[in-house]
XYZ file of N, CA and C in Angstrom:
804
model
N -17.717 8.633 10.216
C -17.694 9.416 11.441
C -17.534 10.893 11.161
N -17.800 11.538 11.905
C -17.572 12.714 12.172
C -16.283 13.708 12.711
N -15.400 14.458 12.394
C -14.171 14.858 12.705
C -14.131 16.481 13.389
N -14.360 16.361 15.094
C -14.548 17.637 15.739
C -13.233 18.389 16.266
N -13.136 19.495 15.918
C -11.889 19.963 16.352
C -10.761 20.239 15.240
N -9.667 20.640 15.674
C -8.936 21.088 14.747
C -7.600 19.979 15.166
N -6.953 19.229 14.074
C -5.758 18.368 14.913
C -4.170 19.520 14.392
N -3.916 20.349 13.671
C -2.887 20.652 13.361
C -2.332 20.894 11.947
N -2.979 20.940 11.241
C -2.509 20.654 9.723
C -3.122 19.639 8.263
N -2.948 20.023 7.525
C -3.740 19.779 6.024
C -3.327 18.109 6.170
N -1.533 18.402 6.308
C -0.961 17.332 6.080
C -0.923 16.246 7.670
N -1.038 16.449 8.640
C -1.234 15.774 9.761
C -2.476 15.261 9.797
N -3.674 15.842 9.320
C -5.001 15.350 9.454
C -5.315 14.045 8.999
N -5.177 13.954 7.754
C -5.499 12.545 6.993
C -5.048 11.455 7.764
N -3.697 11.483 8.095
C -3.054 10.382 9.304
C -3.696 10.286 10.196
N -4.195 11.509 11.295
C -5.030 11.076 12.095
C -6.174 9.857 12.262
N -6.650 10.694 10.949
C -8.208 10.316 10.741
C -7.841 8.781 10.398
N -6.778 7.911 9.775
C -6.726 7.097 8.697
C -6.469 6.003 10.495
N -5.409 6.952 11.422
C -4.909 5.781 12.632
C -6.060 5.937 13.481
N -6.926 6.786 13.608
C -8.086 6.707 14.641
C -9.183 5.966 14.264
N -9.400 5.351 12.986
C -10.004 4.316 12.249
C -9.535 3.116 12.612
N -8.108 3.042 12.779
C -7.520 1.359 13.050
C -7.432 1.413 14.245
N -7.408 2.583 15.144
C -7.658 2.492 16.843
C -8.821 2.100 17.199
N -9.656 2.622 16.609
C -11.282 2.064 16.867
C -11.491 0.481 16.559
N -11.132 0.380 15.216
C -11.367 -1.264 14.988
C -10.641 -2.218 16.108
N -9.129 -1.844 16.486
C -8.283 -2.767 17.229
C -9.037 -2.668 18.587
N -9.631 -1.349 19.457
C -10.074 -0.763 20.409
C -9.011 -0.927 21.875
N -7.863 -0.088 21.480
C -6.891 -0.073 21.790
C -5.906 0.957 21.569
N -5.356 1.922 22.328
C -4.947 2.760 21.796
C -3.534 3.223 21.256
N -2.805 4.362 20.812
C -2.089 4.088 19.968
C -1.301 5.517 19.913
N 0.277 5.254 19.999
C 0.734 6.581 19.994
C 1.176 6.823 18.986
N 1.633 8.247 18.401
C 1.716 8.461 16.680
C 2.369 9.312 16.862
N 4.169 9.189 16.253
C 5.066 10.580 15.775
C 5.014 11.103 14.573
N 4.520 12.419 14.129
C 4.722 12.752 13.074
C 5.860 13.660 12.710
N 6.620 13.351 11.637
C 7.935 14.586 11.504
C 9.054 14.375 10.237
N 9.154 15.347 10.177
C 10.262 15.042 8.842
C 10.785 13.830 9.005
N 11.182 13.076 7.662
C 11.841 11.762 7.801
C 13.384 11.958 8.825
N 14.145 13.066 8.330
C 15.599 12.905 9.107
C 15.001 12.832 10.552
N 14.354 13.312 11.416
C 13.631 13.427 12.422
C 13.825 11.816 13.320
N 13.300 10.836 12.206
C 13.489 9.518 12.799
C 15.056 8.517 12.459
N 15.887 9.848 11.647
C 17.270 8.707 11.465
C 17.980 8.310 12.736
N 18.457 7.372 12.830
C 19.177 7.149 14.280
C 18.150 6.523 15.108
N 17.200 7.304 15.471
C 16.068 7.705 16.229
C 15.756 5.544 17.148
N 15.513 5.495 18.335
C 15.020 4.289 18.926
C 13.940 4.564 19.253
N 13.098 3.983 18.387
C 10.892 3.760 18.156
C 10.825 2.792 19.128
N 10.196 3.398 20.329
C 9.910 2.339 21.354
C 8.823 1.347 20.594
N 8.313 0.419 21.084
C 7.255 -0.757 21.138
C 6.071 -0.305 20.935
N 5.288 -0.301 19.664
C 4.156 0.035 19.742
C 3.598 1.705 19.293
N 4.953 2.149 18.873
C 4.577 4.062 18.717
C 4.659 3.739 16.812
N 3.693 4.266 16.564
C 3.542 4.582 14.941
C 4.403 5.462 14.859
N 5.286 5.807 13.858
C 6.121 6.497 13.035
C 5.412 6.969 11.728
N 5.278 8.485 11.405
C 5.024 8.541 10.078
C 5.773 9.887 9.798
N 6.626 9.460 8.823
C 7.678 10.771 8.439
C 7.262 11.282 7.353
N 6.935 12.532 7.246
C 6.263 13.674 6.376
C 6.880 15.065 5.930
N 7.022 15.077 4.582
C 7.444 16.466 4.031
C 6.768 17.168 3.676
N 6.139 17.930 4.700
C 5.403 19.012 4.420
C 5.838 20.205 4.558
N 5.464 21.559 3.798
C 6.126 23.072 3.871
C 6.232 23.365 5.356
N 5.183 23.138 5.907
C 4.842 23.805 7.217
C 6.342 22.976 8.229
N 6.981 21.912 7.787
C 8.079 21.024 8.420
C 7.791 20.918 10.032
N 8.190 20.867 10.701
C 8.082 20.747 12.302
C 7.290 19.357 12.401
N 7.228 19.264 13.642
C 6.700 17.650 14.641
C 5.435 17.755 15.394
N 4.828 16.102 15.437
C 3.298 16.673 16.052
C 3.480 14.672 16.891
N 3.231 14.639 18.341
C 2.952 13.695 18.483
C 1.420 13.426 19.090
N 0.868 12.685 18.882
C -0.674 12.294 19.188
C -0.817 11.160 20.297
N -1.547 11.105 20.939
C -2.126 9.570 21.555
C -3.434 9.489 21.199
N -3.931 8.500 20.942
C -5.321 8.511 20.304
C -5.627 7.361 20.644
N -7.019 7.354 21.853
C -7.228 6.814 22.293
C -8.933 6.281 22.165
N -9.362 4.780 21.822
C -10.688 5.174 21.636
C -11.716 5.296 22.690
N -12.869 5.659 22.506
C -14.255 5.561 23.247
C -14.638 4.706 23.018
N -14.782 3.427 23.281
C -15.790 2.312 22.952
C -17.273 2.713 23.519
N -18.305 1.794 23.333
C -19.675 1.629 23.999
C -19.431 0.769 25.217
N -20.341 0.850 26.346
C -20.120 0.088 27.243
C -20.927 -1.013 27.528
N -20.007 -1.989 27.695
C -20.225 -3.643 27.914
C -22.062 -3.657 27.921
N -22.613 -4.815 27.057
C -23.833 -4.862 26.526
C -24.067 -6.091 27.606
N -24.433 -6.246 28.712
C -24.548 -7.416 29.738
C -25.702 -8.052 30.095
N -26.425 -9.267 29.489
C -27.581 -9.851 29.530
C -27.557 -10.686 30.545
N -28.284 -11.099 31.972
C -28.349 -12.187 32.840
C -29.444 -12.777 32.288
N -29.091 -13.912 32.632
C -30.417 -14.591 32.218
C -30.924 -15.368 33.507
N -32.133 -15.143 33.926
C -32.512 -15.619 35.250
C -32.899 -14.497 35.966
N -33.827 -15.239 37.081
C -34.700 -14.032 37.788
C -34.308 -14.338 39.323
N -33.139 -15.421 39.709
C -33.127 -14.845 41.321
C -32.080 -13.472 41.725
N -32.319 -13.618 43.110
C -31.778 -12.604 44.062
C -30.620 -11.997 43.540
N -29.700 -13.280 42.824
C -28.440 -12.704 42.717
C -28.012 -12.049 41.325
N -29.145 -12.947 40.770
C -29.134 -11.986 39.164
C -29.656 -10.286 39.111
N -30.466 -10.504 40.129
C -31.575 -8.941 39.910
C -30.181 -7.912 40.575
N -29.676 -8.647 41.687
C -28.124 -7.714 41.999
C -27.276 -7.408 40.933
N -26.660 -8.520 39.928
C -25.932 -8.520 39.258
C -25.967 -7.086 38.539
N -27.575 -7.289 37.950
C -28.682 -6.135 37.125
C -27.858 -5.039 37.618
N -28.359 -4.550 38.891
C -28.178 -3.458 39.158
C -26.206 -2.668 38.783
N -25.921 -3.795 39.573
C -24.369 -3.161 39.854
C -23.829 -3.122 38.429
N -24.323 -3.653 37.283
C -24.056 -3.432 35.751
C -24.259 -2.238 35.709
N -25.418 -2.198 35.797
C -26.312 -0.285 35.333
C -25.510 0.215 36.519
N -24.795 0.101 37.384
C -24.554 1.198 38.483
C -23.226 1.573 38.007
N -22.485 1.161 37.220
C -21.161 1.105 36.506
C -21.040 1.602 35.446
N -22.470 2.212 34.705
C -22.537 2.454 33.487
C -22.745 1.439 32.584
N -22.476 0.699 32.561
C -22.861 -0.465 31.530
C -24.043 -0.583 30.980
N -24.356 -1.489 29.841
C -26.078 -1.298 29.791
C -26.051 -3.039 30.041
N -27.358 -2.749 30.734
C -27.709 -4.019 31.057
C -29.217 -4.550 31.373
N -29.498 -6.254 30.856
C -31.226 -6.210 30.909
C -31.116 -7.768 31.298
N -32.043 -8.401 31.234
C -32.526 -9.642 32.497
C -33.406 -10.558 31.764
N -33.173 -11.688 31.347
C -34.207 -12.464 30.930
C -34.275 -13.527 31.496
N -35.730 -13.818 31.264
C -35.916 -15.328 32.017
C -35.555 -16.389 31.081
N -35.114 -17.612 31.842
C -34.504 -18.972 31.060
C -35.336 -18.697 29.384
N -36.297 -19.857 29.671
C -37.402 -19.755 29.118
C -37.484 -18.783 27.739
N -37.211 -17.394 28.132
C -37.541 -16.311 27.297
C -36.131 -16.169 26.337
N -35.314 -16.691 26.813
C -33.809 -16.414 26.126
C -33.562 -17.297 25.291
N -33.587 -16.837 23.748
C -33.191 -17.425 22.493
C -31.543 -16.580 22.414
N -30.869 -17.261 21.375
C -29.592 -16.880 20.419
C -29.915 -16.010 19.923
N -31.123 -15.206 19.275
C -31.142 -14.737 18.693
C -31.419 -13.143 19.202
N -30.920 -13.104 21.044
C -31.025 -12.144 21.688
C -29.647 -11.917 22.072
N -28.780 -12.446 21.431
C -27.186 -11.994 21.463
C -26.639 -11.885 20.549
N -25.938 -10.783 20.067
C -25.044 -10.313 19.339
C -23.361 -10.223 19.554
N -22.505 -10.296 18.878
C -20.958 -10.288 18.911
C -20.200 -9.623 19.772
N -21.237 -8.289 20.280
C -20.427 -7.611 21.361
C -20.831 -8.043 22.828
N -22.273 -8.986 23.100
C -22.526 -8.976 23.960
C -21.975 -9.994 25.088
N -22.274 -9.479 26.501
C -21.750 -10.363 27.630
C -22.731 -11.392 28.532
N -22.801 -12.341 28.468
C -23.888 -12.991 28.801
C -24.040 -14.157 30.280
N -24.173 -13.583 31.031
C -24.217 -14.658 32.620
C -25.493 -15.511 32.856
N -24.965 -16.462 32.498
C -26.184 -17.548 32.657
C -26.210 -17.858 33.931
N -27.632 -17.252 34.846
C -27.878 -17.447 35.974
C -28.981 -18.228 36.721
N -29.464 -19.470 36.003
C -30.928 -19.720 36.014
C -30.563 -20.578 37.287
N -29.681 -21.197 37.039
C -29.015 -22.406 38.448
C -30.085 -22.806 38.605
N -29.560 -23.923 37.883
C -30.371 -25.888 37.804
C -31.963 -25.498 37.289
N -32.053 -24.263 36.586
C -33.295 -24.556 36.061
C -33.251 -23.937 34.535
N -32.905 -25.086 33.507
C -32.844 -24.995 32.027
C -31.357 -24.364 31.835
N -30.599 -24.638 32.857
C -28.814 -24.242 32.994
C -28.387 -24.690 31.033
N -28.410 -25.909 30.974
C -28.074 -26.484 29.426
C -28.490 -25.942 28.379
N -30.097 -25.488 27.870
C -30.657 -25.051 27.049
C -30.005 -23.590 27.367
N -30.260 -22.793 28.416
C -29.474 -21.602 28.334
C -28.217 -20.887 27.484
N -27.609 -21.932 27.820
C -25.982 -22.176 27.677
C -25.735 -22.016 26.194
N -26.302 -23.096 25.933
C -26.469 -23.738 24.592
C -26.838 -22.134 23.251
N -27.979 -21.829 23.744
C -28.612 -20.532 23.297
C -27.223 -19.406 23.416
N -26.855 -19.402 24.282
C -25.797 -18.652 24.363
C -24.685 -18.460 23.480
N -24.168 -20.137 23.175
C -22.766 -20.077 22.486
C -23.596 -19.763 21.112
N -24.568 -20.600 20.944
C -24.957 -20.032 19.581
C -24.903 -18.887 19.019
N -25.001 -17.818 19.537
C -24.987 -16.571 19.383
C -24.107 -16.158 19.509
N -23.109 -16.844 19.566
C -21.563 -16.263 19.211
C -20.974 -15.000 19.971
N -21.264 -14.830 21.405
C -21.416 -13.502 21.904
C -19.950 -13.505 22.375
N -19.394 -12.329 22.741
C -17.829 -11.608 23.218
C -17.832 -12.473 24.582
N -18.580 -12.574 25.425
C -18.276 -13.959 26.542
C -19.827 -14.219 27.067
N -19.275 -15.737 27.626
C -20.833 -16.504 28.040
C -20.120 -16.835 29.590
N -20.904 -16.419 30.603
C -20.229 -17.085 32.067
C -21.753 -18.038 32.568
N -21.048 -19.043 33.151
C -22.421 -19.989 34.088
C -21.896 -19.759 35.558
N -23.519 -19.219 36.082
C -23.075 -19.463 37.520
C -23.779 -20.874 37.973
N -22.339 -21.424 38.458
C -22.844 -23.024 38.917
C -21.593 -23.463 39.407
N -21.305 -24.532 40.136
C -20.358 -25.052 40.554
C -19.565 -25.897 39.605
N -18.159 -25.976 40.174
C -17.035 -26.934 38.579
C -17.326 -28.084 38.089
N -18.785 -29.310 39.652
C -19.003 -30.156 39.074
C -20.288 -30.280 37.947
N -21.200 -29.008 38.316
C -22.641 -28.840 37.381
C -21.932 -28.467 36.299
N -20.921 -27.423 36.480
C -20.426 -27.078 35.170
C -19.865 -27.955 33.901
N -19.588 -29.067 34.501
C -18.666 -30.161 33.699
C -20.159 -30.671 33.343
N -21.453 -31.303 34.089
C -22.397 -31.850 33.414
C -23.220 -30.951 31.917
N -22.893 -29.515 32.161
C -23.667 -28.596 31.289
C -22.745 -28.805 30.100
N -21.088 -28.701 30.264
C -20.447 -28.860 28.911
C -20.353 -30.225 28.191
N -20.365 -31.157 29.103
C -20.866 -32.197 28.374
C -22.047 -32.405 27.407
N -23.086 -31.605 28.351
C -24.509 -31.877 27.227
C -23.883 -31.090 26.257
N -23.586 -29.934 26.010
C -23.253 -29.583 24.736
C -22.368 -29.862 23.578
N -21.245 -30.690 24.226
C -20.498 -31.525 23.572
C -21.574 -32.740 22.749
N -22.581 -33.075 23.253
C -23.266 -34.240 23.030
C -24.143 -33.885 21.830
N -24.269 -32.535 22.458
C -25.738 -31.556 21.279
C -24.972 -31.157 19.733
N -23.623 -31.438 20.083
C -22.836 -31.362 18.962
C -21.618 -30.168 18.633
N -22.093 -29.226 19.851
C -21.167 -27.581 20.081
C -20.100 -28.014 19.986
N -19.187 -27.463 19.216
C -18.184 -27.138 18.705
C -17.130 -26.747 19.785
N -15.672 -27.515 20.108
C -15.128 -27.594 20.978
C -14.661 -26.261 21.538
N -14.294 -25.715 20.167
C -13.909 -23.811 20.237
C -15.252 -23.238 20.955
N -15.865 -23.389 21.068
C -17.100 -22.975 21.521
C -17.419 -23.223 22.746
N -17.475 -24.388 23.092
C -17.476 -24.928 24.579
C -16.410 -24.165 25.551
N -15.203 -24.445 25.264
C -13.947 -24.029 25.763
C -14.337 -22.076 25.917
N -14.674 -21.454 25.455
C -15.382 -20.393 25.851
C -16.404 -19.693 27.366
N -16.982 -20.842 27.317
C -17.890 -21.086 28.660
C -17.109 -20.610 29.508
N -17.154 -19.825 30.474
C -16.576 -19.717 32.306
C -17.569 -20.260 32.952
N -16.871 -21.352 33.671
C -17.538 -21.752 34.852
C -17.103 -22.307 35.963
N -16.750 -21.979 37.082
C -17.871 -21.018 37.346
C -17.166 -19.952 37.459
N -18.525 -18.482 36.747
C -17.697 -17.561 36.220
C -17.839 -16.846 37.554
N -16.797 -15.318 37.442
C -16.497 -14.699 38.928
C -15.309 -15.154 39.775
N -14.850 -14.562 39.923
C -13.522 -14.050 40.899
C -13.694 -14.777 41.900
N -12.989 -15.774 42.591
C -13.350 -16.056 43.552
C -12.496 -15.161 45.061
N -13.815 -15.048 45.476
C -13.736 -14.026 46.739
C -13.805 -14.756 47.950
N -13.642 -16.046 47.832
C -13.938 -16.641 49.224
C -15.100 -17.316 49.330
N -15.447 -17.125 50.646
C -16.785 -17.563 51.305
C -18.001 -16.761 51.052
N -18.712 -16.050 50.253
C -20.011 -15.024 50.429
C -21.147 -16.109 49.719
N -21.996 -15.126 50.191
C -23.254 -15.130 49.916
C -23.691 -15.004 48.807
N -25.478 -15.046 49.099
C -25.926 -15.536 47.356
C -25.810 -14.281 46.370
N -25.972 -13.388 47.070
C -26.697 -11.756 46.661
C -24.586 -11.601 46.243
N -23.966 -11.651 47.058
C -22.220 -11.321 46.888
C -22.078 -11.804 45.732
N -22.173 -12.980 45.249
C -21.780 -13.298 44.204
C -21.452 -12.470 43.000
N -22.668 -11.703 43.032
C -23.051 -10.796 41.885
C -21.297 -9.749 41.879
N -20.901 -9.572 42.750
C -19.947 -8.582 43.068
C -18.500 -9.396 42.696
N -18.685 -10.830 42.493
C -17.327 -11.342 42.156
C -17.617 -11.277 40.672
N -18.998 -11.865 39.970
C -19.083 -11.502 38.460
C -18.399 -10.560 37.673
N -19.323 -9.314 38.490
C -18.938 -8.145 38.034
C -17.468 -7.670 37.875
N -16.790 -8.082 39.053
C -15.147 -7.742 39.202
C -14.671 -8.713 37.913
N -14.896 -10.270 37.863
C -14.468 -10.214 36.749
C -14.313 -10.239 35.331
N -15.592 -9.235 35.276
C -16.214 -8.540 33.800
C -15.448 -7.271 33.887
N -15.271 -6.664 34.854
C -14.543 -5.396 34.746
C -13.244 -5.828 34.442
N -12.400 -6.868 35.434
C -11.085 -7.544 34.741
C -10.715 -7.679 33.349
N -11.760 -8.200 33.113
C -11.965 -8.798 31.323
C -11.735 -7.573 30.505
N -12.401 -6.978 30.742
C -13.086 -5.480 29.581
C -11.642 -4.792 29.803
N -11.290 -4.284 30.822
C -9.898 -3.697 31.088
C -8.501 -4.687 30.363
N -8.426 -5.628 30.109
C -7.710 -6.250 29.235
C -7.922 -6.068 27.977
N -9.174 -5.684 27.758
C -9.159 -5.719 26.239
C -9.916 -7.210 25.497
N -10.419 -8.087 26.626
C -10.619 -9.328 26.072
C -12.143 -8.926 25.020
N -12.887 -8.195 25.631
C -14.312 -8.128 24.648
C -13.729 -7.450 23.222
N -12.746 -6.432 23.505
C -12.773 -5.096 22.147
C -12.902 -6.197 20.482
N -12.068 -7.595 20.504
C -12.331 -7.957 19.640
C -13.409 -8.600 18.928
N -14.577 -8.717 19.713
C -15.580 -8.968 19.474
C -16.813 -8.277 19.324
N -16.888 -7.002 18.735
C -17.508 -5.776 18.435
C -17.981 -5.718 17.567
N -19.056 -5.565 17.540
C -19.844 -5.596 16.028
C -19.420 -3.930 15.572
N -18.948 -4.360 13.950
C -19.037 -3.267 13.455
C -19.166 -2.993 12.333
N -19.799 -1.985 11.695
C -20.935 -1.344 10.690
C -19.551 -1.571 9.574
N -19.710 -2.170 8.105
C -18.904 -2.281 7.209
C -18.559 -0.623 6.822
N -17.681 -0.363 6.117
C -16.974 1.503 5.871
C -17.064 0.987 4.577
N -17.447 1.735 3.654
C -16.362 1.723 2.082
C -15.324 2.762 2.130
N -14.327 1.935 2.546
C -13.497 3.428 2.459
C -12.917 3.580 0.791
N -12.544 5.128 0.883
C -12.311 5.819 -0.870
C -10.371 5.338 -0.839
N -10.118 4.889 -1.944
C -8.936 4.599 -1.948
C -7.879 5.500 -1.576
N -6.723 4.903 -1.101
C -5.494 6.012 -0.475
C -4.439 6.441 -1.286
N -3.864 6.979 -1.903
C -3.023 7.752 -2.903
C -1.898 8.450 -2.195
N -0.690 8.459 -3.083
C 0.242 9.269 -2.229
C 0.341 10.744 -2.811
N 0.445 11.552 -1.886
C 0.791 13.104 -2.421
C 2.601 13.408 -3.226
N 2.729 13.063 -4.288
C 3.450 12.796 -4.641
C 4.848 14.510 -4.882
N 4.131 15.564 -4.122
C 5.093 16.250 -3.708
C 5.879 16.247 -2.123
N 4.532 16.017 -1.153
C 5.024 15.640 0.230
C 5.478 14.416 0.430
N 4.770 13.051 -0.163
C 4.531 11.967 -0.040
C 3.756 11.586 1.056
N 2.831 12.500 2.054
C 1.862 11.879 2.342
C 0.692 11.037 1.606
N 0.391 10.418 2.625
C -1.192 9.048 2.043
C -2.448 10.166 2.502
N -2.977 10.235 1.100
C -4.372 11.221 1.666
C -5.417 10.202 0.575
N -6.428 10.474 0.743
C -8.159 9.683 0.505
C -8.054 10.148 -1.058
N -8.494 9.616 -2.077
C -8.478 10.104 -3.460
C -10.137 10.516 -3.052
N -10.445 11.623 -2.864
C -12.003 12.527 -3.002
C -11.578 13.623 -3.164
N -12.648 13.904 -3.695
C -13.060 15.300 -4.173
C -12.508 16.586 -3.041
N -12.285 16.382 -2.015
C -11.735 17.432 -0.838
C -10.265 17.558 -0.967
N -9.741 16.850 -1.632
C -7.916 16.338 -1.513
C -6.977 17.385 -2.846
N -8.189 18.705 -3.535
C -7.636 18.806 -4.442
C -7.073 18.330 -5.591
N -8.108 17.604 -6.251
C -7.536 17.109 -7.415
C -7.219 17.613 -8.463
N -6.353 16.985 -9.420
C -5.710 17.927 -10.794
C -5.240 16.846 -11.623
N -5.976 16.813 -12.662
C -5.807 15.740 -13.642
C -4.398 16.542 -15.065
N -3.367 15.190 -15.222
C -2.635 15.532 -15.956
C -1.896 14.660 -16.400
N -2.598 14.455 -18.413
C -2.083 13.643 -18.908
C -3.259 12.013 -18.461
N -4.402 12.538 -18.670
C -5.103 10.915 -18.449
C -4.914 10.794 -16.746
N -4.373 11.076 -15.835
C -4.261 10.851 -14.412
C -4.612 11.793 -13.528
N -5.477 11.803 -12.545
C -5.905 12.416 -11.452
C -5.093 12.040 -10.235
N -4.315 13.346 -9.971
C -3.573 13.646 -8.744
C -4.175 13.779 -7.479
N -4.278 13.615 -6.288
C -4.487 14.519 -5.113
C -3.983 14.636 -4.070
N -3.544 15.873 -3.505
C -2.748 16.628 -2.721
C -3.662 16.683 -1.103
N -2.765 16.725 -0.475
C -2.968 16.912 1.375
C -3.554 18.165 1.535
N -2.738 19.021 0.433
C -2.769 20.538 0.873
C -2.761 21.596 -0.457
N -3.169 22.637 -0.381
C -3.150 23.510 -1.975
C -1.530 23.671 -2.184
N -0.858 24.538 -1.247
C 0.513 24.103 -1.858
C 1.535 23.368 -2.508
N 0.912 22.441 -2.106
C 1.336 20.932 -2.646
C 0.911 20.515 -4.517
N -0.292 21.132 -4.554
C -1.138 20.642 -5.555
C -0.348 22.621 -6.899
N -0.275 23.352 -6.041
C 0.393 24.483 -7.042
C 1.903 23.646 -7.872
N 2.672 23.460 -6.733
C 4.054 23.231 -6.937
C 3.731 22.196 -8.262
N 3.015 21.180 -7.804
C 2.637 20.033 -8.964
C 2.305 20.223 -10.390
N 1.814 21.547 -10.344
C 1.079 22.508 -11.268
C 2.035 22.848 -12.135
N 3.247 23.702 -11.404
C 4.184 24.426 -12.048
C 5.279 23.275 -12.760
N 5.076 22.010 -12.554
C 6.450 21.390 -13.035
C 6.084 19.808 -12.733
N 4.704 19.059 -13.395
C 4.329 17.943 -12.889
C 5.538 16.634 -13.189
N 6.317 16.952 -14.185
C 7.140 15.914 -14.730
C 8.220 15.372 -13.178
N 8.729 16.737 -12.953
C 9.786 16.469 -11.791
C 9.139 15.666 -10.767
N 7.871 15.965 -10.208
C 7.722 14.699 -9.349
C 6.941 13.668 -9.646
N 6.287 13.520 -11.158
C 6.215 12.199 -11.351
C 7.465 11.442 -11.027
N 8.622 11.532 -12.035
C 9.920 10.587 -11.980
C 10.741 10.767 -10.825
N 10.256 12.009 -9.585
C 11.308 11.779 -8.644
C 11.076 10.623 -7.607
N 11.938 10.444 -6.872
C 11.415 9.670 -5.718
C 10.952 10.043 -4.581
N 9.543 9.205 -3.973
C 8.465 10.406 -3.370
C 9.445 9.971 -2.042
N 9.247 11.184 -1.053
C 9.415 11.063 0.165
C 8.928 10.380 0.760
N 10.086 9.366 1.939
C 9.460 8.334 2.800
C 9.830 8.588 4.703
């Protein structure tokens, strides 16, 4: 990724960058104190706040919330009536991206890990749909159909051999129930509870995402911050070993007297 803006410091940055990496993967966000270690003695760390205590020259405190941007919900109907072509819309009217296939036209191999998938063909190729669906292993599969069609569709797939973890996945029938509406309404209980879903957090773990090599993490063994062993981190080889520092100050002091903080004990 790319890193816009300025967050505060040589030695605050790397942390950023290192917790806005595990905010993205978890897709969930995340509050972060940074500050001298005495800073947190005594100190009561509510539920959920990262702590990272740092000796850096510059000393003082930095707290962050870091929150991610995900992409928005990838939502396939499958089926061409009234209430699907609604569904369509009020997806795209929400921002979401969203596209429409017919029974027929819908293989597994048109869903991916992040995607959301409403099987809407009702009573025409409902099973084969379905089926295509779990295969593809997608973040959720909903059937619109009633609790007793629904029980005949998970059966066939129980029969076809689907995998119980798999079945048990299925919503059906999926959508909020709103009562009494209509065919075209329906679409509006779906949607509410795809927006439910996504606002929990239920899709974030099912996100496809691009493998990183990340460069190994090293401690700055004058601050004791964790910074990236690359070529940007100031390195300084001494004695067969390559050092690297958060910050140039860090990497001088090391310079003038490397023995003392090899054998001292690094700051925690």
């Amino acid at each position: 990724g790319i890193l816009h803006g300025w967050i505060g410091g040589a030695c605050a940055e790397p942390v950023v960058i290192r917790e806005a990496k595990r905010v993205i993967e978890a897709g969930t966000p995340s509050l972060i104190w940074l500050g001298q270690p005495e800073d947190f003695e005594g100190m009561h760390v509510p539920a959920g706040v990262v702590t990272v205590p740092m000796s850096c020259q510059s000393e003082g405190a930095l707290q962050l919330f870091i929150e991610p941007v995900l992409a928005a919900p990838e939502v396939i109907v499958v089926g061409r009536s009234p209430m699907a072509m609604t569904l369509l819309d009020l997806v795209r009217g929400v921002g979401w991206r969203g596209e429409i296939v017919d029974g027929p036209d819908f293989t597994a191999a048109s869903v991916n890990p992040s995607s959301v998938v409403v099987v809407a063909t009702q009573g025409h190729g409902d099973e084969e749909a379905v089926e295509a669906a779990v295969s593809g292993d997608p973040a959720f599969v909903g059937l619109v159909a009633s609790r007793k069609r629904g029980e005949v569709v998970l059966g066939f797939l129980a029969d076809r051999g689907v995998s119980a973890e798999r079945i048990a996945r299925v919503r059906v029938p999926v959508g909020l129930d709103l009562g009494h509406t209509t065919h075209r309404e329906i679409a509006v209980s779906i949607l509410a509870e795809l927006v439910q879903l996504r606002a929990s957090g239920a899709f974030a773990g099912r996100r496809t995402l691009l493998p990183v090599v990340e460069p190994a993490q090293v401690t700055d063994l004058v601050c004791g911050m964790t910074v990236a062993a690359v070529p940007a981190n100031r390195p300084f080889e001494y004695q067969g070993t390559t050092f690297y520092f958060c910050a140039m100050g860090c990497r001088v002091a090391f310079e003038k007297d490397p023995e003392s903080f090899i054998h001292q004990e690094v700051p925690c």
